[in-house]
Amino acid sequence: MAGIHAYHRTLLLSVLGLLFFIFECRVVTADQCTAGAGPPSAPTRPQLTGDQTVEGSLTAQTAQIYDLQADPGDYVQGSITGKQLQLVLCDSTGKSIRVLAKGLRANQDFRFVVGNKGPYQLKVTGPVSENFRLHLHQLIPENERGATEPVLESPRLRALQQTLAQGGSTDSFWEEVKKQGAPLIEQQGVFPPLAEDERLVTFLWRGARQRVKLFSAPSGDHDEMQRLGKSDVWFGSYRVPRTARIGYKLAPDIPQLKGSFWERRRAILATAQHDPFNDHFFPADAVDQFDGESVVELPDAPAQPWIVKNGKNPAGKVERQTFTSQILGNKRDLFIYRPPHFKPASKEHNLLIVFDGERYVDDVNVPVMLDNLIAADKIAPTVAVLISNPSSESRSAELPCNPLFARFLAEELFPWIQNRQLGTDRKQTMIAGASYGGLAAAYAGLTHPELFGKVYSQSGSFWWSPRSTPDKSEVEPEWLTRQFVSAPVKYPVHFHLEAGLFESNPRGGGSILGTTRHLRDVLQARGHAVTYQEYASGHGYYYWRYSFPDGLLRLLGTDQD
């Protein structure tokens, strides 16, 4: 028994000794850097420089010191291998500057930048006898530490990079781009390799003086493009699903302003323009290179036959009227679409209400979609009332969860529709919109489910909360979703929600993609019927025109329950 106690005492003393050594190492002094090793200038001391490995042996409580041949500003990276070893960096006087390794692991990495108190020494110590291996992996002079050329994902750009390194020019590259068009779309030879369902899309700009930004882009932000060496090639590469559609602009040499964040951010609009190497843009009747955006459609993007006008199909009639609201105190245009052979007294037709009326008539082309779907018996005859905005300011005030706007819909617009026998059966009534309009449609489904039995949101701004903006992370987001959590379900509503995979928020805060997924889950938990779709797309009418027929079929399709 006494032997066991003696063993425990010995073990305890050993542990305490090791802990004392480690603590002592953490507060290492000038004496420790020089103890047992002679003066710092000892002529027999080993030298360390560059990519070098030294091996040695320690006896307990002794030290090995190596002179470091390096200049101020040099970057040093290395490792030390051995049990319970400490590595200390000492200055020219032998004073400890930094503990590089504390002896806590058998393999320890270290890195530091050489200061101006050299020449420096590296001191290896340990509490027990031990063999060690000290390896300097890198010693890079300050004047050689420039940023290295990035490894290019695009095989075409890697080939161009090699051409430039051999003294060639970019002329033939740009001739090729001019002939084939931009952006580059690549599958083979991409580094690192792509997933099977991905493609690499590389956007290009020629000859900016200072910088180029990609506006909208797959990231949904304003992305800095890179310059290929000192050439006239600026580029940005993105891995995207092979089903993607992308709308974008290129903005060279954006003015540098001293204003607020939003003033500086919006300065991109001063130079943002079409891609000069891409002949495809939206809308097709853009008035100049700054109007609309360039578009690229990958070969596997889903086809959308319902958006193309078919001259064989009977066409509905579109009427434009001015509507005065006493509740809102303003006037606005309404576009009323009546299907072919419309019978006001019939109860068999649907009613579709859409926000941002002008854009859905002109850019999304809802009347053509309805003509095609009705002619193919994919949906029943449908009346559409498309609501315009008096101004951009009124849109920002009215659409985001505004109780007055909800009253306008229920107390003014709906009676007006009813008086004209355009339809009011909630089970056949669908309200739809995009962005703030998608938010407003969902809010209408919350506040007046007795009127709207079907809600369609395209990229709804569900990040919204009172006094919030997309980048204001300090304000608790998703106000509407929280209302759905606590609101009683008086009437069942069928929600169809959609969002784009490119609608994440790289600057933090709530993204449209993330908040739409969250609302979907909340609505399902509350017992609502929910259908949901994600597309390899971003935020804008170019995308929404392709997905709008899908929403109509989901909610109004003749094969739906």
XYZ file of C-alpha atoms in Angstrom:
561
model
C 0.000 0.000 0.000
C 2.840 2.329 0.906
C 4.361 1.625 -2.498
C 1.182 2.771 -4.208
C 1.135 6.014 -2.204
C 4.790 6.599 -3.038
C 4.028 6.037 -6.724
C 1.152 8.550 -6.577
C 3.397 11.101 -4.843
C 6.066 10.647 -7.497
C 3.495 10.957 -10.288
C 1.993 14.073 -8.691
C 5.384 15.708 -8.331
C 6.183 14.939 -11.981
C 2.916 16.480 -13.146
C 3.428 19.538 -10.951
C 6.938 19.864 -12.294
C 5.697 19.739 -15.874
C 2.953 22.284 -15.149
C 5.506 24.558 -13.468
C 7.746 24.229 -16.531
C 4.911 25.125 -18.916
C 3.911 28.084 -16.735
C 7.530 29.163 -16.534
C 7.756 28.942 -20.338
C 4.751 31.232 -20.736
C 6.618 33.983 -18.867
C 10.065 33.229 -20.245
C 12.777 35.803 -19.345
C 16.021 37.009 -20.881
C 17.992 34.686 -18.622
C 16.119 31.660 -19.958
C 16.934 32.573 -23.559
C 20.651 32.502 -22.835
C 20.891 29.980 -20.012
C 23.163 27.065 -20.744
C 23.983 28.238 -24.230
C 26.710 30.789 -23.901
C 26.533 34.373 -25.189
C 24.269 35.137 -28.168
C 27.253 35.778 -30.402
C 28.894 32.443 -29.781
C 30.793 31.614 -33.011
C 29.987 27.879 -32.897
C 26.204 28.380 -32.804
C 24.350 26.644 -35.711
C 22.834 28.857 -38.405
C 19.294 28.585 -39.878
C 18.321 30.054 -43.217
C 15.762 29.312 -45.929
C 14.177 25.889 -46.408
C 16.197 23.930 -43.873
C 15.803 21.066 -41.386
C 17.950 20.439 -38.301
C 17.784 17.537 -35.881
C 19.124 17.470 -32.368
C 18.927 16.022 -28.872
C 18.150 17.692 -25.575
C 18.895 16.611 -22.056
C 16.466 17.709 -19.380
C 16.474 21.447 -18.649
C 19.073 22.246 -21.325
C 18.680 24.269 -24.514
C 19.725 24.324 -28.127
C 19.982 27.755 -29.741
C 20.133 28.501 -33.473
C 20.987 31.803 -35.114
C 18.341 32.879 -37.637
C 19.721 34.407 -40.809
C 16.852 36.722 -41.808
C 16.209 40.395 -42.433
C 13.504 42.664 -40.973
C 10.163 42.059 -42.661
C 10.937 38.491 -43.751
C 8.121 35.963 -43.316
C 9.125 32.738 -41.518
C 7.057 29.551 -41.380
C 8.166 26.306 -39.764
C 7.461 23.395 -37.450
C 9.040 21.558 -34.541
C 8.557 17.871 -33.762
C 9.196 16.222 -30.388
C 7.509 15.688 -27.035
C 6.999 18.615 -24.616
C 9.252 20.922 -26.610
C 9.135 24.678 -26.348
C 10.450 27.014 -29.043
C 11.245 30.618 -28.149
C 12.228 33.520 -30.426
C 14.921 35.709 -28.827
C 16.347 39.057 -29.921
C 19.996 40.101 -30.235
C 20.320 40.587 -26.467
C 18.918 37.153 -25.690
C 15.588 38.545 -24.500
C 12.479 36.492 -25.198
C 10.320 38.088 -27.909
C 7.737 35.388 -28.542
C 6.920 31.825 -27.531
C 6.422 30.041 -30.853
C 5.654 26.559 -29.468
C 4.445 25.723 -25.948
C 5.057 21.975 -25.818
C 1.399 21.015 -25.838
C 1.620 18.733 -28.902
C 4.222 16.522 -30.521
C 3.928 18.398 -33.826
C 3.752 22.200 -33.601
C 3.616 24.763 -36.409
C 4.738 28.364 -36.110
C 4.978 31.496 -38.238
C 6.142 35.053 -37.633
C 7.473 38.178 -39.318
C 11.056 39.161 -38.476
C 11.323 42.430 -36.558
C 14.135 45.011 -36.318
C 15.828 43.774 -33.120
C 17.969 41.082 -34.710
C 19.945 39.097 -35.265
C 17.448 36.657 -33.764
C 17.819 33.212 -32.243
C 15.503 30.231 -31.993
C 15.822 28.414 -28.668
C 14.635 24.832 -28.174
C 14.052 23.638 -24.576
C 12.213 20.817 -22.795
C 11.650 19.299 -19.340
C 12.933 15.847 -20.302
C 15.563 14.368 -22.560
C 14.150 14.284 -26.082
C 15.139 14.182 -29.735
C 13.711 16.976 -31.884
C 13.368 18.039 -35.484
C 13.200 21.754 -36.372
C 12.140 22.561 -39.923
C 11.934 25.988 -41.566
C 9.427 25.526 -44.389
C 9.565 29.067 -45.769
C 11.645 32.187 -45.337
C 10.261 34.780 -47.746
C 11.908 38.211 -48.035
C 9.546 41.155 -47.691
C 10.114 42.309 -51.266
C 9.058 38.889 -52.609
C 5.800 38.574 -50.671
C 3.489 40.020 -53.312
C 0.158 38.370 -53.937
C 0.534 35.265 -56.048
C -1.442 34.807 -59.233
C -4.702 32.992 -58.445
C -5.217 29.548 -59.891
C -7.687 30.175 -62.701
C -10.761 27.958 -62.789
C -11.379 28.602 -66.487
C -9.280 26.442 -68.836
C -9.584 29.114 -71.539
C -8.145 31.766 -69.225
C -5.356 29.434 -68.097
C -4.364 29.013 -71.734
C -4.402 32.785 -72.184
C -2.331 33.218 -69.030
C 0.298 30.901 -70.501
C 0.250 32.820 -73.794
C 0.865 36.081 -71.945
C 3.691 34.525 -69.914
C 5.403 33.650 -73.200
C 5.159 37.234 -74.431
C 1.951 36.893 -76.454
C -1.004 39.298 -76.591
C -4.745 39.122 -75.927
C -5.777 40.064 -79.484
C -6.638 36.566 -80.702
C -8.480 35.856 -77.449
C -10.723 38.879 -77.911
C -11.322 37.980 -81.560
C -12.485 34.572 -80.390
C -14.773 36.116 -77.751
C -16.202 38.532 -80.310
C -17.026 35.629 -82.630
C -18.396 33.191 -80.020
C -19.903 35.673 -77.586
C -19.690 36.077 -73.831
C -19.773 34.986 -71.104
C -17.663 31.850 -71.435
C -19.546 28.669 -70.514
C -17.235 25.735 -69.761
C -17.551 22.182 -68.483
C -14.336 20.299 -69.295
C -10.952 21.185 -67.833
C -12.292 23.375 -65.028
C -10.121 23.455 -61.902
C -11.140 22.233 -59.381
C -13.469 19.918 -61.333
C -17.158 20.778 -61.529
C -19.985 18.711 -60.128
C -21.973 16.859 -62.775
C -24.850 19.360 -62.626
C -22.621 22.471 -62.729
C -21.128 24.686 -65.392
C -18.489 27.416 -65.089
C -19.664 30.815 -66.327
C -16.919 33.439 -66.787
C -17.905 37.070 -67.389
C -15.449 39.281 -69.279
C -14.637 42.956 -69.768
C -11.947 44.493 -71.932
C -9.779 47.437 -71.013
C -11.000 49.183 -67.853
C -8.597 51.675 -66.291
C -9.101 50.901 -62.589
C -11.800 48.347 -61.775
C -14.871 46.533 -63.067
C -17.862 45.261 -61.124
C -20.393 42.632 -62.041
C -23.862 43.967 -61.239
C -26.556 41.467 -60.111
C -24.484 38.433 -61.103
C -25.013 34.965 -59.630
C -24.003 36.262 -56.199
C -26.844 38.794 -56.141
C -24.359 41.529 -55.193
C -21.887 43.925 -56.829
C -18.818 41.733 -57.333
C -15.318 42.984 -58.088
C -13.899 41.405 -61.230
C -10.255 40.326 -61.309
C -7.633 41.492 -63.744
C -5.554 38.898 -65.564
C -2.057 40.083 -64.718
C -1.471 43.471 -66.347
C -3.493 42.631 -69.453
C -6.732 44.220 -70.664
C -8.747 41.166 -69.524
C -11.047 41.512 -66.514
C -12.982 38.425 -65.460
C -15.231 36.816 -62.877
C -15.917 33.057 -62.784
C -18.919 31.385 -61.133
C -20.006 27.785 -60.674
C -23.722 27.631 -61.373
C -26.336 24.924 -61.964
C -26.532 23.921 -65.602
C -30.219 24.969 -65.561
C -29.368 28.603 -64.775
C -30.619 31.822 -66.302
C -28.593 34.910 -65.408
C -29.290 38.600 -65.893
C -26.340 40.928 -65.358
C -24.603 44.205 -66.163
C -20.945 45.198 -66.232
C -19.803 48.424 -64.585
C -16.297 49.683 -65.480
C -14.515 52.438 -63.537
C -17.325 53.283 -61.116
C -16.998 56.804 -59.647
C -15.489 56.864 -56.152
C -17.718 59.054 -53.952
C -17.498 60.347 -50.383
C -21.216 59.991 -49.622
C -23.141 57.476 -47.544
C -22.928 53.725 -48.037
C -26.041 53.731 -50.219
C -24.858 56.718 -52.274
C -21.563 54.977 -52.957
C -23.299 51.680 -53.673
C -25.756 53.235 -56.108
C -22.906 54.931 -57.997
C -22.603 51.664 -59.918
C -25.676 52.754 -61.895
C -23.605 55.521 -63.506
C -21.600 53.033 -65.606
C -23.519 49.706 -65.398
C -24.284 48.592 -68.959
C -24.844 45.661 -71.294
C -22.049 43.206 -72.004
C -20.632 44.377 -75.378
C -19.842 40.747 -76.296
C -23.371 39.470 -75.584
C -26.163 40.179 -78.088
C -28.913 38.926 -75.751
C -30.542 41.395 -73.378
C -33.803 42.041 -71.548
C -36.086 43.692 -72.320
C -35.646 43.063 -76.024
C -36.592 46.670 -76.847
C -33.986 48.278 -74.557
C -33.449 51.876 -75.694
C -29.660 51.896 -75.234
C -26.766 49.947 -73.725
C -27.612 51.175 -70.220
C -31.270 50.111 -70.334
C -32.210 46.648 -69.098
C -29.573 43.957 -68.685
C -27.604 41.342 -70.568
C -28.879 37.795 -70.167
C -27.396 34.339 -70.528
C -29.358 31.115 -70.609
C -27.498 27.852 -70.068
C -28.364 25.009 -72.454
C -30.293 23.044 -69.798
C -32.413 25.967 -68.578
C -36.027 24.746 -68.441
C -38.082 25.576 -71.516
C -41.098 27.859 -71.092
C -43.461 27.580 -74.079
C -46.280 29.605 -72.504
C -44.508 32.979 -72.770
C -44.342 33.011 -76.593
C -47.293 34.543 -78.442
C -49.188 32.053 -80.582
C -51.079 33.749 -83.390
C -53.477 30.794 -83.642
C -54.800 31.327 -80.120
C -57.733 33.681 -79.481
C -56.546 36.792 -77.638
C -58.185 38.360 -74.629
C -58.800 42.087 -74.314
C -56.804 44.437 -72.076
C -58.468 47.603 -70.822
C -56.707 50.382 -68.934
C -58.642 52.363 -66.320
C -57.841 54.968 -63.676
C -58.818 54.058 -60.128
C -59.136 56.623 -57.324
C -58.628 55.442 -53.739
C -60.101 57.453 -50.891
C -58.310 55.259 -48.338
C -54.857 55.805 -49.866
C -55.561 59.300 -51.183
C -54.138 58.688 -54.663
C -54.904 57.484 -58.181
C -53.462 54.584 -60.115
C -53.910 52.675 -63.356
C -55.561 49.272 -63.470
C -55.113 46.878 -66.390
C -58.108 44.564 -66.762
C -57.642 41.448 -68.859
C -60.818 39.680 -69.991
C -60.371 36.264 -71.608
C -61.775 35.419 -75.044
C -65.549 34.841 -75.030
C -65.802 36.182 -71.482
C -69.246 35.826 -69.863
C -69.597 38.142 -66.833
C -72.398 36.121 -65.266
C -70.432 32.863 -65.435
C -69.104 31.484 -62.164
C -66.607 29.225 -63.896
C -63.842 31.768 -64.408
C -60.921 32.566 -62.105
C -59.851 35.964 -60.815
C -56.163 36.911 -60.817
C -54.953 40.070 -59.033
C -51.333 41.112 -59.645
C -49.235 43.960 -58.211
C -46.769 46.061 -60.265
C -49.264 45.978 -63.120
C -47.261 47.811 -65.807
C -44.279 45.479 -65.425
C -46.421 42.348 -65.513
C -48.184 43.576 -68.649
C -45.075 44.810 -70.501
C -42.152 42.698 -69.235
C -43.751 39.510 -67.932
C -46.476 39.612 -70.616
C -49.224 38.084 -68.499
C -51.941 38.567 -71.179
C -50.034 36.314 -73.630
C -49.519 33.663 -70.936
C -53.223 33.663 -70.093
C -54.175 33.442 -73.778
C -51.925 30.403 -74.240
C -52.900 28.569 -71.055
C -56.626 29.140 -71.579
C -56.449 28.022 -75.231
C -54.673 24.815 -74.168
C -57.284 24.174 -71.434
C -54.491 24.241 -68.842
C -56.442 26.789 -66.774
C -60.088 27.852 -66.794
C -60.942 31.247 -68.322
C -59.321 33.814 -66.043
C -59.918 37.528 -65.513
C -56.837 39.494 -64.431
C -56.716 42.838 -62.632
C -53.170 44.194 -62.681
C -52.610 47.041 -60.214
C -50.085 49.782 -61.011
C -48.202 52.030 -58.585
C -48.680 55.816 -58.601
C -44.910 56.205 -58.007
C -41.872 54.314 -56.778
C -42.271 56.065 -53.415
C -45.882 54.899 -53.074
C -44.806 51.360 -53.973
C -42.259 51.313 -51.157
C -44.870 52.657 -48.731
C -47.912 50.607 -49.776
C -46.714 47.112 -50.627
C -44.695 46.156 -47.516
C -47.407 44.950 -45.089
C -49.414 48.200 -45.035
C -52.816 47.900 -43.262
C -54.191 50.823 -45.312
C -53.287 49.062 -48.544
C -54.970 45.887 -47.275
C -58.087 47.980 -46.582
C -57.895 49.404 -50.110
C -57.939 45.871 -51.516
C -60.820 44.681 -49.361
C -63.010 47.785 -49.114
C -62.454 49.538 -52.450
C -60.964 47.273 -55.096
C -62.961 44.138 -54.331
C -66.374 45.881 -54.387
C -65.343 47.527 -57.663
C -64.519 44.092 -59.117
C -67.770 42.650 -57.786
C -69.861 45.417 -59.343
C -68.368 44.561 -62.753
C -69.005 40.827 -62.305
C -65.314 40.023 -62.731
C -65.359 37.357 -60.025
C -65.158 37.234 -56.226
C -65.221 33.521 -55.222
C -62.277 33.157 -52.817
C -61.611 29.586 -53.941
C -61.042 30.874 -57.478
C -59.265 34.105 -56.517
C -55.490 34.326 -56.705
C -53.339 37.295 -55.656
C -49.749 37.505 -56.873
C -46.651 39.682 -56.919
C -42.868 39.772 -56.868
C -40.376 41.195 -54.367
C -42.361 43.750 -52.303
C -45.351 42.586 -54.358
C -44.784 38.998 -53.209
C -44.668 40.251 -49.628
C -47.906 42.195 -50.188
C -49.624 39.132 -51.669
C -48.738 37.015 -48.634
C -49.868 39.821 -46.313
C -53.212 39.930 -48.145
C -53.527 36.192 -47.526
C -52.943 36.825 -43.820
C -55.266 39.805 -43.387
C -58.063 38.815 -45.776
C -58.114 35.051 -46.265
C -61.887 35.340 -46.726
C -61.159 37.061 -50.069
C -57.956 35.449 -51.330
C -57.915 31.658 -51.357
C -54.692 31.450 -53.377
C -51.458 33.408 -52.889
C -48.492 33.419 -55.272
C -45.218 35.045 -54.193
C -42.261 35.398 -56.540
C -39.078 36.210 -54.600
C -41.065 37.817 -51.799
C -39.211 40.308 -49.586
C -39.868 38.301 -46.434
C -36.750 39.740 -44.780
C -38.826 42.911 -44.287
C -39.636 44.367 -40.883
C -40.762 47.896 -39.972
C -37.820 50.342 -40.284
C -35.711 47.674 -41.982
C -33.615 47.581 -45.149
C -31.978 44.510 -46.756
C -28.579 45.233 -45.129
C -29.849 46.330 -41.695
C -29.080 43.227 -39.670
C -29.653 44.910 -36.292
C -33.409 45.057 -36.957
C -35.149 41.737 -36.301
C -36.202 40.489 -39.755
C -39.185 38.457 -41.002
C -42.024 40.415 -39.405
C -44.700 38.776 -41.577
C -43.507 35.256 -40.801
C -43.833 35.988 -37.086
C -47.421 37.125 -37.640
C -48.270 33.826 -39.332
C -46.871 31.974 -36.316
C -49.483 33.457 -33.967
C -52.418 34.262 -36.279
C -55.459 31.957 -36.083
C -56.191 30.056 -39.291
C -59.773 31.079 -40.130
C -59.730 30.038 -43.794
C -57.444 27.607 -45.607
C -55.183 29.371 -48.098
C -53.046 27.704 -50.767
C -49.655 29.442 -50.960
C -47.241 28.961 -53.829
C -43.812 30.384 -52.971
C -40.717 30.590 -55.132
C -37.201 31.964 -54.806
C -33.971 31.975 -56.793
C -30.835 30.136 -55.760
C -28.915 33.353 -56.489
C -31.044 35.323 -53.993
C -28.836 34.700 -51.010
C -27.412 37.716 -49.211
C -23.569 37.789 -49.281
C -23.496 40.818 -46.964
C -25.341 39.020 -44.180
C -28.849 39.593 -42.892
C -31.963 37.831 -44.089
C -31.851 36.651 -47.691
C -34.889 36.188 -49.909
C -33.963 32.546 -50.405
C -33.533 31.834 -46.698
C -36.578 33.771 -45.513
C -38.814 32.213 -48.177
C -37.769 28.750 -47.039
C -38.541 29.757 -43.467
C -42.006 31.092 -44.336
C -42.723 27.884 -46.245
C -41.995 25.837 -43.128
C -44.077 28.095 -40.877
C -47.079 28.013 -43.222
C -46.913 24.236 -43.450
C -46.720 23.963 -39.663
C -49.792 26.182 -39.372
C -51.771 23.869 -41.630
C -51.834 25.854 -44.878
C -51.427 24.152 -48.238
C -47.994 25.153 -49.532
C -46.214 24.414 -52.789
C -42.663 25.629 -53.242
C -40.184 25.962 -56.086
C -36.562 27.077 -56.370
C -34.943 28.115 -59.636
C -31.325 28.647 -60.673
C -32.061 32.336 -61.052
C -31.886 35.730 -59.374
C -34.090 38.740 -58.659
C -35.843 40.472 -61.536
C -38.558 40.343 -64.180
C -36.306 38.459 -66.588
C -36.530 35.498 -64.197
C -40.121 35.965 -63.065
C -41.536 35.896 -66.595
C -40.203 32.332 -66.999
C -41.613 31.074 -63.695
C -44.978 32.898 -63.671
C -46.739 30.263 -65.843
C -45.600 27.602 -63.360
C -47.317 29.491 -60.538
C -50.507 29.860 -62.555
C -50.564 26.121 -63.235
C -49.873 25.299 -59.577
C -52.773 27.373 -58.265
C -55.241 27.599 -61.162
C -54.392 24.526 -63.225
C -57.310 22.415 -64.383
C -55.548 19.321 -63.033
C -55.357 20.828 -59.518
C -57.797 19.858 -56.793
